[in-house]
Tab-separated table of C-alpha atoms in Angstrom:
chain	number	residue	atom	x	y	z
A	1	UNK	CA	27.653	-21.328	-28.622
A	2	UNK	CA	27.825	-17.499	-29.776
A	3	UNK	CA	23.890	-17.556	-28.959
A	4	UNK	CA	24.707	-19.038	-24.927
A	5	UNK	CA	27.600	-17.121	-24.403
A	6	UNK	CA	25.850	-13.637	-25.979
A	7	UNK	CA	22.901	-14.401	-23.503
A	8	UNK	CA	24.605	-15.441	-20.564
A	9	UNK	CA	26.790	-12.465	-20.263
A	10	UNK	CA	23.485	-10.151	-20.947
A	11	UNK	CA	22.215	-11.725	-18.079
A	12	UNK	CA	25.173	-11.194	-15.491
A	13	UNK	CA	25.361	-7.628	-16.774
A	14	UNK	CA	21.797	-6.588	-16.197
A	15	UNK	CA	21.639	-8.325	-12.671
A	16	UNK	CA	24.797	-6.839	-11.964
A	17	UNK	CA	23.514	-3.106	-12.586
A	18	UNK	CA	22.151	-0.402	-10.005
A	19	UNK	CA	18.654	-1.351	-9.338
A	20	UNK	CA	15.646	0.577	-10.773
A	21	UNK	CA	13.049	1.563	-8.206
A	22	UNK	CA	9.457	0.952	-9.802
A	23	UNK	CA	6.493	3.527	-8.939
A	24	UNK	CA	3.955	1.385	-6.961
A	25	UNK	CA	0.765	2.645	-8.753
A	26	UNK	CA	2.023	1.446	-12.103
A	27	UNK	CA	3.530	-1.865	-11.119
A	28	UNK	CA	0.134	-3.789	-10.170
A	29	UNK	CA	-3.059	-3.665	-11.341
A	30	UNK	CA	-5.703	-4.030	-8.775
A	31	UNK	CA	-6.924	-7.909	-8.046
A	32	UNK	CA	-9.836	-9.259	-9.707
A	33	UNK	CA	-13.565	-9.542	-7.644
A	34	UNK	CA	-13.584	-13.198	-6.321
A	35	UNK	CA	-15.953	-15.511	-8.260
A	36	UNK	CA	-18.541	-15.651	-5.133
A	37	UNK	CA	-19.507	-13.634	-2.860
A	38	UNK	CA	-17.803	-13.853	0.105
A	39	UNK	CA	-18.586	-12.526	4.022
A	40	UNK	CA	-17.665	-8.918	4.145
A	41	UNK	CA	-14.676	-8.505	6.295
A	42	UNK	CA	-14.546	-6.349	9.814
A	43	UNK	CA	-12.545	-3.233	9.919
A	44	UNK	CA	-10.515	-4.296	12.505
A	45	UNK	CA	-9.887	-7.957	10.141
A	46	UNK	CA	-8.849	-5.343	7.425
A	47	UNK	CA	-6.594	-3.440	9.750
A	48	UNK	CA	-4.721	-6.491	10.386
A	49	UNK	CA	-4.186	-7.623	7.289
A	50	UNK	CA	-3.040	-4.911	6.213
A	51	UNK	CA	-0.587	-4.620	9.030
A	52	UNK	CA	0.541	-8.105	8.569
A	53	UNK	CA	0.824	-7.316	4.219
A	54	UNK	CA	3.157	-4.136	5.271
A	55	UNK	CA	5.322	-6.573	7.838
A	56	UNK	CA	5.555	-9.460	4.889
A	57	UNK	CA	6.731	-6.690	2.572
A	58	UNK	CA	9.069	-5.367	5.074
A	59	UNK	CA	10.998	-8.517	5.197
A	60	UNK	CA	10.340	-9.344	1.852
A	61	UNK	CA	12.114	-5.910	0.825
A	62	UNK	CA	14.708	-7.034	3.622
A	63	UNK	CA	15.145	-10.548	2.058
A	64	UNK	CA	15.698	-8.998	-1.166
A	65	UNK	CA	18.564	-6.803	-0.026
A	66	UNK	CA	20.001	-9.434	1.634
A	67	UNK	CA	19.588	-11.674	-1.954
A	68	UNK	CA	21.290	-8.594	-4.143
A	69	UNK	CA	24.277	-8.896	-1.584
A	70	UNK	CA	23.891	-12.834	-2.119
A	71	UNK	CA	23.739	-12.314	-5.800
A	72	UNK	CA	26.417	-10.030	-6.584
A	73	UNK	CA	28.784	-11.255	-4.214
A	74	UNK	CA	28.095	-15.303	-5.814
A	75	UNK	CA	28.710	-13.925	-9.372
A	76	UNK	CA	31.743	-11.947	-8.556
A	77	UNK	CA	33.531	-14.961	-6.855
A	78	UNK	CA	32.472	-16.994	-9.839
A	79	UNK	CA	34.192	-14.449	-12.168
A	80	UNK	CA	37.276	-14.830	-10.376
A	81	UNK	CA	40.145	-16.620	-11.882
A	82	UNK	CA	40.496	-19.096	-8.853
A	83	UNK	CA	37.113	-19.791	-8.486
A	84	UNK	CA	37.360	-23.839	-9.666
A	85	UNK	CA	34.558	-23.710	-12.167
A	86	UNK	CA	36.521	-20.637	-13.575
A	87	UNK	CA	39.454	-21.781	-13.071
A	88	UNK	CA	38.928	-25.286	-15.289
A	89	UNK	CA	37.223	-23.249	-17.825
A	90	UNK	CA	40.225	-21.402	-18.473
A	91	UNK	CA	42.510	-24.630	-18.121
A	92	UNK	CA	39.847	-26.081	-20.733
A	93	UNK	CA	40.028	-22.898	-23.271
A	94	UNK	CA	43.963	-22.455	-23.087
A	95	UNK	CA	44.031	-26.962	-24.195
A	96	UNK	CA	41.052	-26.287	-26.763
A	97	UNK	CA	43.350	-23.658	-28.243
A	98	UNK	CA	46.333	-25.428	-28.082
A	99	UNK	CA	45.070	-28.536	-29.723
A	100	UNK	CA	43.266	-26.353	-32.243
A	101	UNK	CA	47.107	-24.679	-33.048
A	102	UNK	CA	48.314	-28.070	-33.286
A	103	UNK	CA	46.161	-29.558	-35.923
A	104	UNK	CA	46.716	-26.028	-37.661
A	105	UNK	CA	50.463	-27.176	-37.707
A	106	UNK	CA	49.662	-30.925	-38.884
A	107	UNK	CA	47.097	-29.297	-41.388
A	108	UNK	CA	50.336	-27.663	-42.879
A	109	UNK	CA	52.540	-30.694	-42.329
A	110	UNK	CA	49.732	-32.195	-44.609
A	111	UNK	CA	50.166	-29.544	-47.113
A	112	UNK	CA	53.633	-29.746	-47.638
A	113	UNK	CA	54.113	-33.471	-47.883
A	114	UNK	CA	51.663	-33.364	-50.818
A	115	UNK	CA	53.560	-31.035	-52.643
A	116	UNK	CA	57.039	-32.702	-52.168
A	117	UNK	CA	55.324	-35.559	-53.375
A	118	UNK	CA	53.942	-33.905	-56.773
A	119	UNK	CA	57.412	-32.565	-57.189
A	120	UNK	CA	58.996	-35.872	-56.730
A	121	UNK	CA	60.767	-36.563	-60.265
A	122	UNK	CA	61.945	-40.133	-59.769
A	123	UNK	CA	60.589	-43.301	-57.839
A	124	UNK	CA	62.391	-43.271	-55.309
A	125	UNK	CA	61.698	-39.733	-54.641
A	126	UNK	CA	57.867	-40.477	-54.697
A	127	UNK	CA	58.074	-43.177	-52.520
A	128	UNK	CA	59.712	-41.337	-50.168
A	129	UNK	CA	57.320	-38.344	-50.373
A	130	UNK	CA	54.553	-40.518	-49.994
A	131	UNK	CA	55.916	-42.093	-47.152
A	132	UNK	CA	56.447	-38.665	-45.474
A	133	UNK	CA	52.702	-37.462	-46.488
A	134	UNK	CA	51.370	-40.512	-44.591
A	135	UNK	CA	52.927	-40.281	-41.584
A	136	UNK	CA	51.814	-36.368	-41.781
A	137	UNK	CA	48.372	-37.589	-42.924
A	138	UNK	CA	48.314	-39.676	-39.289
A	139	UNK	CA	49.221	-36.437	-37.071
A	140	UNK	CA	46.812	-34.399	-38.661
A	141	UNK	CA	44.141	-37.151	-38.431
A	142	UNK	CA	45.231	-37.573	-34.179
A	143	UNK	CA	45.678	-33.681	-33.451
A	144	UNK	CA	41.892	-33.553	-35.566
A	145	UNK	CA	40.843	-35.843	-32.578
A	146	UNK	CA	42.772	-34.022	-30.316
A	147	UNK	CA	40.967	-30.472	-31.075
A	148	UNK	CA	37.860	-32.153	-31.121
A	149	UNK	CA	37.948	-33.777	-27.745
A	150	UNK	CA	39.464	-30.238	-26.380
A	151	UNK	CA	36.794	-28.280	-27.458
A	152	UNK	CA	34.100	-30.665	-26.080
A	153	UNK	CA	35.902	-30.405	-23.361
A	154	UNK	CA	36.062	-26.521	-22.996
A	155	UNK	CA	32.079	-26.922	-23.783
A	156	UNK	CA	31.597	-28.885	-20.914
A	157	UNK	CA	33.718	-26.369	-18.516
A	158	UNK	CA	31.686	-23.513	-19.865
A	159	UNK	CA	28.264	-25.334	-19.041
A	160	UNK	CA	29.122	-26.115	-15.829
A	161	UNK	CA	30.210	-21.777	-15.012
A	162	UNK	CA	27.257	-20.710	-16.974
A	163	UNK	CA	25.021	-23.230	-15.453
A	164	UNK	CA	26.234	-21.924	-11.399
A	165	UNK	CA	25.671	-18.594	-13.036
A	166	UNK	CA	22.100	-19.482	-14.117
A	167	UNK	CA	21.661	-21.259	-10.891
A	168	UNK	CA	22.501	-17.956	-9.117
A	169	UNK	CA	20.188	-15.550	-11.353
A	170	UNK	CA	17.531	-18.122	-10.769
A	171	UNK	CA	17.505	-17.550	-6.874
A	172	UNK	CA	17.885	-14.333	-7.229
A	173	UNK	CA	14.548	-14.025	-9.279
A	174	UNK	CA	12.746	-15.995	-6.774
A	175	UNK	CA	13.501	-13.316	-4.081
A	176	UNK	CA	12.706	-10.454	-6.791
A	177	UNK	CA	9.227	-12.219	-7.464
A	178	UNK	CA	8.499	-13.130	-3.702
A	179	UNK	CA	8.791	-9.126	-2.885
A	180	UNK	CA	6.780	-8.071	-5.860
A	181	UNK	CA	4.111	-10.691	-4.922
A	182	UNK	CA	4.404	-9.251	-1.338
A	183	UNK	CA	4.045	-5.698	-2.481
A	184	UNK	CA	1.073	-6.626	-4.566
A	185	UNK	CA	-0.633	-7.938	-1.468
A	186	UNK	CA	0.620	-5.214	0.784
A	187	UNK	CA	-1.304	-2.420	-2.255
A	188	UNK	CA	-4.592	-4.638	-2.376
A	189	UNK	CA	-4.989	-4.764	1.888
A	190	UNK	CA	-4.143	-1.013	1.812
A	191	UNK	CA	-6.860	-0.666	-1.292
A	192	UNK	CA	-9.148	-2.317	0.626
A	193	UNK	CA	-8.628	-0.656	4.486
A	194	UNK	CA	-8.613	2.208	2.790
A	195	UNK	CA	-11.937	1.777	0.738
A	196	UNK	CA	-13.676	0.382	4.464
A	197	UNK	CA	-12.551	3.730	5.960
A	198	UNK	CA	-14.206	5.853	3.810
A	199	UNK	CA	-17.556	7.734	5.375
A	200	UNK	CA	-20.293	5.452	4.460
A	201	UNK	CA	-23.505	8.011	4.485
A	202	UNK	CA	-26.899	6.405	6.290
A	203	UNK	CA	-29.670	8.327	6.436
A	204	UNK	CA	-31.382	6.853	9.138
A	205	UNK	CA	-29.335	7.750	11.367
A	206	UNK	CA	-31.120	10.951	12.902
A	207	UNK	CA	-30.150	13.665	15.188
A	208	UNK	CA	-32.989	16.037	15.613
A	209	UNK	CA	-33.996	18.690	18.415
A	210	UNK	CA	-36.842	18.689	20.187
A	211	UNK	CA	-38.628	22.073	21.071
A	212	UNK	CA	-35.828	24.382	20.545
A	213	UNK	CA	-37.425	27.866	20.161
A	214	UNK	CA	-36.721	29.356	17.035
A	215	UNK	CA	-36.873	32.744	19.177
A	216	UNK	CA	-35.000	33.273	22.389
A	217	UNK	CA	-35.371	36.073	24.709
A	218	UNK	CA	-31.623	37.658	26.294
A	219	UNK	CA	-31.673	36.989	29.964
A	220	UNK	CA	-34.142	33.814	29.710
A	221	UNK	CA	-32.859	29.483	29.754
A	222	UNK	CA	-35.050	27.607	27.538
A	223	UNK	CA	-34.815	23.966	27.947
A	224	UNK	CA	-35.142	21.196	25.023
A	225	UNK	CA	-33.355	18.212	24.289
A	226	UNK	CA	-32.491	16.108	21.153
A	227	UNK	CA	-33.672	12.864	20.286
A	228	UNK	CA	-30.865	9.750	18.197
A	229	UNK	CA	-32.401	7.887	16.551
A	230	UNK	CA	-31.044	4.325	14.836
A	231	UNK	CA	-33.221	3.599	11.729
A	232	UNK	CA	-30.789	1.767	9.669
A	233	UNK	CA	-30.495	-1.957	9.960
A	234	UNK	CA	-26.910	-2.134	11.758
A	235	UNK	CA	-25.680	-2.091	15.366
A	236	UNK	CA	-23.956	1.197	15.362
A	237	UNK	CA	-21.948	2.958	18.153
A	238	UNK	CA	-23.227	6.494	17.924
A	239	UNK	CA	-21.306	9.566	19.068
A	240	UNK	CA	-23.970	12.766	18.228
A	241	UNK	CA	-21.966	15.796	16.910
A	242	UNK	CA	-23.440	18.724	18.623
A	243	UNK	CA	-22.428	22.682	17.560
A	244	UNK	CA	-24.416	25.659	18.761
A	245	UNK	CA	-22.876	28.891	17.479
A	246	UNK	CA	-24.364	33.129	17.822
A	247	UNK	CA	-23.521	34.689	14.005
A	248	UNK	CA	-20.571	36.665	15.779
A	249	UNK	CA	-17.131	36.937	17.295
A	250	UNK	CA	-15.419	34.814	19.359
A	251	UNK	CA	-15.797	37.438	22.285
A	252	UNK	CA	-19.572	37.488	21.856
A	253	UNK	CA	-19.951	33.573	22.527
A	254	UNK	CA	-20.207	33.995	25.868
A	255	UNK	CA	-23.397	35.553	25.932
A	256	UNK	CA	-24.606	32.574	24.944
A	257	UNK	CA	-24.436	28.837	27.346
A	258	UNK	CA	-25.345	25.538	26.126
A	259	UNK	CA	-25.418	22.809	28.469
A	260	UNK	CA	-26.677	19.112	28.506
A	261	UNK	CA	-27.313	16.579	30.978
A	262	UNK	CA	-26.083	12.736	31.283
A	263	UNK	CA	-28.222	11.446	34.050
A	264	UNK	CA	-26.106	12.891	37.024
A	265	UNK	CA	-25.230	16.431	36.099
A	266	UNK	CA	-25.134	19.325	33.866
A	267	UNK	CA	-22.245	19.474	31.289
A	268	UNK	CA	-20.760	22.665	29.547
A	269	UNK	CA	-20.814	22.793	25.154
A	270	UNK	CA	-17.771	24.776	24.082
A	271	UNK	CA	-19.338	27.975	22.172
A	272	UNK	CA	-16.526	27.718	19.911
A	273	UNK	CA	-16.138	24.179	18.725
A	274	UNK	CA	-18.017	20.932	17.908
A	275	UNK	CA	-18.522	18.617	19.611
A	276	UNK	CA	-19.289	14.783	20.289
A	277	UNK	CA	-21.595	14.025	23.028
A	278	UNK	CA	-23.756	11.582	24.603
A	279	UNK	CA	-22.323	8.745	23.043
A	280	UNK	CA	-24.414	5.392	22.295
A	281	UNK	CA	-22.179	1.970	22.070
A	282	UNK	CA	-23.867	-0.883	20.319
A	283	UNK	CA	-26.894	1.089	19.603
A	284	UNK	CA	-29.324	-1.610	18.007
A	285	UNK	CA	-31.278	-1.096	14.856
A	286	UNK	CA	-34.430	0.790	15.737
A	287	UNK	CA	-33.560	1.886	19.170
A	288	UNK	CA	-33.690	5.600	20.029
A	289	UNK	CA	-32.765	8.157	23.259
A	290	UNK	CA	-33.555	11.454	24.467
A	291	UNK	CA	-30.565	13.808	25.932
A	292	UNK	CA	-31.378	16.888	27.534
A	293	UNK	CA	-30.197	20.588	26.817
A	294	UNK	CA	-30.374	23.775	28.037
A	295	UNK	CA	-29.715	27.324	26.867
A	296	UNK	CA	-28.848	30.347	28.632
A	297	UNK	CA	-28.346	33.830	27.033
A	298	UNK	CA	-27.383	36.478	29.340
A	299	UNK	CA	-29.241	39.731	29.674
A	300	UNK	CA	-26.765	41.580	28.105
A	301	UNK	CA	-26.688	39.077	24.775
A	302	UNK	CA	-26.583	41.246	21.732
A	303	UNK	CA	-29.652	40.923	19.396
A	304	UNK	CA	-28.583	38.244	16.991
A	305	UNK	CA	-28.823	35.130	15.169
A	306	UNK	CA	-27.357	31.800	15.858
A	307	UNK	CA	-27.881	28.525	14.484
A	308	UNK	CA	-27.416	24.937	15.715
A	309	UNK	CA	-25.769	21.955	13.559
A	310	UNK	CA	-27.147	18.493	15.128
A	311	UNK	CA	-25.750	15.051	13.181
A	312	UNK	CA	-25.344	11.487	14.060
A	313	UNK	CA	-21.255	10.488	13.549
A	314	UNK	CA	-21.455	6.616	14.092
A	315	UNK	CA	-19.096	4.042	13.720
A	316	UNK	CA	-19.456	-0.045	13.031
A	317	UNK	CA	-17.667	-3.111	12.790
A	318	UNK	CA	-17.228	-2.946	8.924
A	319	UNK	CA	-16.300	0.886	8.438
A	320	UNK	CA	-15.658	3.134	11.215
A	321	UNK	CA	-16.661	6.310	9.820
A	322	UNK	CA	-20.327	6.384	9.186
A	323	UNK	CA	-22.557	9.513	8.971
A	324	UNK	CA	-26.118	10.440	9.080
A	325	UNK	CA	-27.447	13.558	7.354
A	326	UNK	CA	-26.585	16.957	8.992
A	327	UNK	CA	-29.430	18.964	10.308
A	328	UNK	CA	-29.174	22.879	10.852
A	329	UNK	CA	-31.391	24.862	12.853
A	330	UNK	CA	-31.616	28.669	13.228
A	331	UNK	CA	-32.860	30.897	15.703
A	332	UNK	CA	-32.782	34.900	16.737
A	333	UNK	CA	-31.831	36.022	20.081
A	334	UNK	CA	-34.097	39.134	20.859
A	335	UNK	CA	-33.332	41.747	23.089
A	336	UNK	CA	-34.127	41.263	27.063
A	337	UNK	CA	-37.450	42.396	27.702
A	338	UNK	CA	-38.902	41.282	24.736
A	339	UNK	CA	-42.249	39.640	24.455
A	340	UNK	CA	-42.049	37.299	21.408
A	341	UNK	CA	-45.726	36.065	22.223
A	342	UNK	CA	-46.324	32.378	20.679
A	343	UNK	CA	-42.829	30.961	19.717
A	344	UNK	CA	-42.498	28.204	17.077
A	345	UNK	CA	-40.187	25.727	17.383
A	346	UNK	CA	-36.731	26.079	15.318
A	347	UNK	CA	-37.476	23.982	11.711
A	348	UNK	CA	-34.808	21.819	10.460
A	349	UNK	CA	-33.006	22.652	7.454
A	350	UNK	CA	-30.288	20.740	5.623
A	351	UNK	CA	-26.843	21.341	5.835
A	352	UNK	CA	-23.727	19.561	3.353
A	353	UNK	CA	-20.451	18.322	4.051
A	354	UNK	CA	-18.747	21.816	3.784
A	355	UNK	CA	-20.847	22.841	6.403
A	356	UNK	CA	-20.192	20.286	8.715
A	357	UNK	CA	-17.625	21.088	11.850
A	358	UNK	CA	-14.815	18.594	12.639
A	359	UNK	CA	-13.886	17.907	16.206
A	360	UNK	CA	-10.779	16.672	17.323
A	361	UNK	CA	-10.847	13.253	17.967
A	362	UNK	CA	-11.171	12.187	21.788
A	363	UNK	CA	-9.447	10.009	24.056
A	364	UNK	CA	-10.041	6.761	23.199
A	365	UNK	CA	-10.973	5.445	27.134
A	366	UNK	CA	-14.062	8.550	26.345
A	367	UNK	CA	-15.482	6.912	23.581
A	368	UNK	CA	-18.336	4.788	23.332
A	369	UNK	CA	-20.384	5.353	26.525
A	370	UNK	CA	-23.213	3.346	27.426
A	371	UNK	CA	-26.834	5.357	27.981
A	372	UNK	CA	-27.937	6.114	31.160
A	373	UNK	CA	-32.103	6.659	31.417
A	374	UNK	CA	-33.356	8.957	29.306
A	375	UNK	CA	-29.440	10.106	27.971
A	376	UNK	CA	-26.201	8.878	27.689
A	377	UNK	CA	-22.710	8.633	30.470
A	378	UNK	CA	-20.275	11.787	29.963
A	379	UNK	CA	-18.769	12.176	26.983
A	380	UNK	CA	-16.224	14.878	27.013
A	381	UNK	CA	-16.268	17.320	24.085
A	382	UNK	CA	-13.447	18.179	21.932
A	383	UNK	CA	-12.232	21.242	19.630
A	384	UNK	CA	-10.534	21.773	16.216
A	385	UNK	CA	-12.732	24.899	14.979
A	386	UNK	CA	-11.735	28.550	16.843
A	387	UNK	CA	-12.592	32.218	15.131
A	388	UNK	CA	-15.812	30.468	14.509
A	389	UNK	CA	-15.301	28.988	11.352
A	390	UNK	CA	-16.732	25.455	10.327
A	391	UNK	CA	-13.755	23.055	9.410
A	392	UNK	CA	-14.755	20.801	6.205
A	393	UNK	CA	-14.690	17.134	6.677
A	394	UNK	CA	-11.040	15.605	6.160
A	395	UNK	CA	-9.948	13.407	3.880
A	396	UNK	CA	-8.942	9.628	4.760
A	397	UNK	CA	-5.138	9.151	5.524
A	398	UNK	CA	-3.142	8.926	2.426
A	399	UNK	CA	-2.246	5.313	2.497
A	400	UNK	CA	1.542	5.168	2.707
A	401	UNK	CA	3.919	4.346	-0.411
A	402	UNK	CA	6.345	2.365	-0.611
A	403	UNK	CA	8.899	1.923	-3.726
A	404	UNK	CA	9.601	-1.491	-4.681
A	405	UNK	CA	13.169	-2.094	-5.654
A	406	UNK	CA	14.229	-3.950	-8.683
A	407	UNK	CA	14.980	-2.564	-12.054
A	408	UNK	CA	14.265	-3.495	-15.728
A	409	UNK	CA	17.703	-4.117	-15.845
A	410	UNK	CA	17.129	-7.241	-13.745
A	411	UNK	CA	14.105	-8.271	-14.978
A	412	UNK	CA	16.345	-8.010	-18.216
A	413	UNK	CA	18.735	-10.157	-16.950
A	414	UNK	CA	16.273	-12.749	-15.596
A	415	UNK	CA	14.650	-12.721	-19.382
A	416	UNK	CA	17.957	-13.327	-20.220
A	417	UNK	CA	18.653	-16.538	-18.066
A	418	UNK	CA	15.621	-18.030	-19.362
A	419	UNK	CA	16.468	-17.325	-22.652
A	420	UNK	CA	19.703	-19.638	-22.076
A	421	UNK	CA	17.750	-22.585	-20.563
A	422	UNK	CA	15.477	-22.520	-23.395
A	423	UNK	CA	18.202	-22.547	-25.641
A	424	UNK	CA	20.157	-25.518	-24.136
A	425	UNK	CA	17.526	-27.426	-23.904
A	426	UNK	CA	18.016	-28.995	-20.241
A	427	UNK	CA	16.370	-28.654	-16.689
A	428	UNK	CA	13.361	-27.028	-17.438
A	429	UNK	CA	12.640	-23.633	-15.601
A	430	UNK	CA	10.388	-22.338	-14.343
C-alpha cells in the first residue's frame, strides 16, 4: 500500500512539473539503413516529406500542448475534495479510521474485563467478570470485522482515484510519445533533404572554351565560343557558370566586353560578376552544344592580364546542386598596335572550390531554357561578387531546429505510472 501510494504520488508530481525542453541532436539517434535497397527518392519526393514531417510535428507539438492543459487540468479536478472519486475516498478513510478507533476501544474493553475477572475473589464475582469479558470479547470480535471491512473498503476507494489518475498519465504519455515519434521523423526527412542537397561533384560534366586566344590585342574583338558537354550518365539541366575578369579595378572592367549569342542576338556578361548562361533543360547523357562569345577590348585597355573561369552548375531530379570541375583560363591583353604574330590558344588550368564565383540565384521563370541551334534561349545573368573578388561556394541551409517539449520530470512520472501497474498486478500496460 506504502509502495502504490509512494509511486502514485511520484507520478502526479513529476507530470505536474514545468516541462524540460530536450536538445534535438541528443534526443534521437539517426534511423537504421533499410534491409534492401530501395529506389532512390527525387528531390522534390524529399522536399515533401519533409514538409509534411515538419506539419505532423507542428500539430503533434500542438496536440501535446493541448494534452498538458488536458492533463493538468484532469489531475487537479481529481485532487479536489468534491471530485466523487475523491470525495468517497475520503468518506472511505474517515470510516476506516473510525472503525479502526473502535476496535482500539473494544481491544481495551477486552483488556479490562480480563483483569476484573483475575481479581474476582469469590464465585459470584468470577461469574460475573466472565460474563462481562464475553460480551466484551463479542464487540471486539464485530468492531475486528468492522475495521476490516472499512479498510477494504478505503482500498477499494483509493484504487479507483489512483486508477483515473493512472488512466490520465497514461493518455498523457501517448501524446508525449506521438510528438517524440513525430520529431524523430521530422530530424530523419530533414537528415535526408539535407544530405540530397548537398553538391554532388561529376566530372563529366565539361565546360571548356574553344579558341580563346591566350593573347589579345587592345582595340581588336576576337571571337570563340564554349562547348557543354554531358558525359555523365544522367539527364541533367545544365546552367554554364561563365566569369571573365581583367586582374584590376572595378573602373578598369570596362575596357574589357564579353558578349555571347543565343540564336537571335548578342547578350552583354557583367565584367564584375558571374554568371549563369545558356542554360540546357533535360540535357541527355552524352549530348553536347556550342554557344558563341565574343570579346572586345577597347583601344585604350591597359596592358594586363585577365583570366576566364568556365564550369558546368547542373541540377537533377535526385539532388539539385550538381557540379562539374571548374576550368580557368588566362590570357594577357597587349597594348594596341601590337603584333603578337602566331597566338596559341588559352590552355585550361584547374581551379578549386575557393576559387569558384557564386551568382545570385535567378528568377525562377529564367531558368532552364531549352537550346536553340548551335546555343541555348536567353538566360539572364545574375551578380553576388563586386570589387572583383571571387565569393566561395556557400554552405547548404542550416536545417531548422526545433526543441521538443517534455521533461525528465515527465518521463519520470510516466516511469512512475508503470511502476504502479506493475505493482498491482491488473490491466496490463503498455
Amino acid at each position: 500500500m506504502n509502495l502504490r501510494r509512494t509511486l502514485a504520488t511520484a507520478a502526479v508530481a513529476a507530470v505536474t512539473a514545468p516541462a524540460v525542453l530536450l536538445s534535438a541532436s541528443a534526443a534521437f539517434a539517426a534511423p537504421k539503413a533499410p534491409a534492401q535497397t530501395q529506389q532512390k527518392p527525387t528531390y522534390a519526393e524529399l522536399k515533401k516529406a519533409a514538409d509534411d514531417a515538419k506539419k505532423a510535428y507542428e500539430d503533434a507539438v500542438a496536440a501535446e500542448k493541448a494534452g498538458r492543459e488536458k492533463i493538468d487540468a484532469t489531475m487537479a479536478a481529481l485532487d479536489s475534495d468534491s471530485h466523487p472519486l475523491k470525495a468517497a475516498l475520503l468518506a472511505a478513510d474517515r470510516a476506516a479510521k473510525a472503525a479502526a478507533a473502535a476496535k482500539t476501544a473494544a481491544d481495551k474493553a477486552v483488556t479490562d474485563a480480563r483483569a476484573a475477572l483475575d481479581g474476582a475473589e469469590d464465585e459470584a464475582g468470577k461469574a460475573k467478570a466472565q460474563e462481562a469479558l464475553d460480551a466484551a470479547e463479542a464487540r471486539a470480535e464485530t468492531a475486528t470485522e468492522a475495521k476490516a471491512n472499512a479498510d477494504a473498503k478505503r482500498t477499494t476507494a483509493r484504487d479507483a482515484w489512483d486508477d483515473a489518475r493512472v488512466a490520465a498519465l497514461r493518455e498523457w504519455s501517448k501524446v508525449l510519445n506521438a510528438s517524440a515519434e513525430a520529431r524523430k521523423a521530422k530530424d530523419a526527412a530533414d537528415r535526408a533533404l539535407a544530405a540530397a542537397a548537398d553538391c554532388v561533384r561529376v566530372p563529366g560534366l565539361t565546360v571548356l572554351a574553344n579558341r580563346l586566344p591566350s593573347k589579345v590585342v587592345a582595340g581588336t574583338t576576337v571571337d570563340f565560343s564554349f562547348t557543354v558537354a554531358n558525359a555523365t550518365d544522367r539527364t541533367l539541366n545544365v546552367d554554364p557558370l561563365v566569369f571573365f575578369r581583367l586582374n584590376s579595378t572595378d573602373q578598369e572592367q570596362h575596357f574589357m566586353k564579353v558578349r555571347w549569342a543565343d540564336g537571335s542576338g548578342w547578350h552583354d556578361l557583367d565584367p564584375n560578376s558571374p554568371s549563369h548562361l545558356a542554360g540546357v533543360k533535360d540535357m541527355k547523357p552524352g549530348a553536347r552544344t556550342d554557344v558563341k562569345m565574343r570579346m572586345t577590348l577597347e583601344a585604350a585597355a591597359p596592358a594586363i592580364d585577365g583570366f576566364a573561369l568556365l564550369a558546368g552548375d547542373a541540377s537533377d531530379a535526385y539532388n539539385p546542386c550538381v557540379r562539374g570541375p571548374m576550368k580557368r583560363y588566362d590570357f594577357t591583353v597587349l597594348p594596341a598596335g601590337s603584333k603578337p604574330g602566331t597566338v596559341d590558344a588559352a590552355k585550361p588550368g584547374k581551379a578549386g572550390d575557393k576559387d569558384r564565383p557564386k551568382p545570385k540565384p535567378k528568377p525562377a521563370a529564367q531558368t532552364g531554357s531549352s537550346p536553340s541551334a548551335g546555343s541555348t534561349a536567353a538566360a539572364q545573368p545574375a551578380s553576388a561578387v563586386t570589387g572583383g573578388s571571387l565569393a566561395t561556394t556557400g554552405a547548404s541551409p542550416a536545417v531548422p531546429q526545433f526543441a521538443l517539449a517534455g521533461g525528465g520530470a515527465v518521463l519520470l512520472g510516466t516511469g512512475a505510472v508503470l511502476a504502479v501497474c506493475r505493482q498491482r498486478g491488473v490491466r496490463g500496460t503498455n
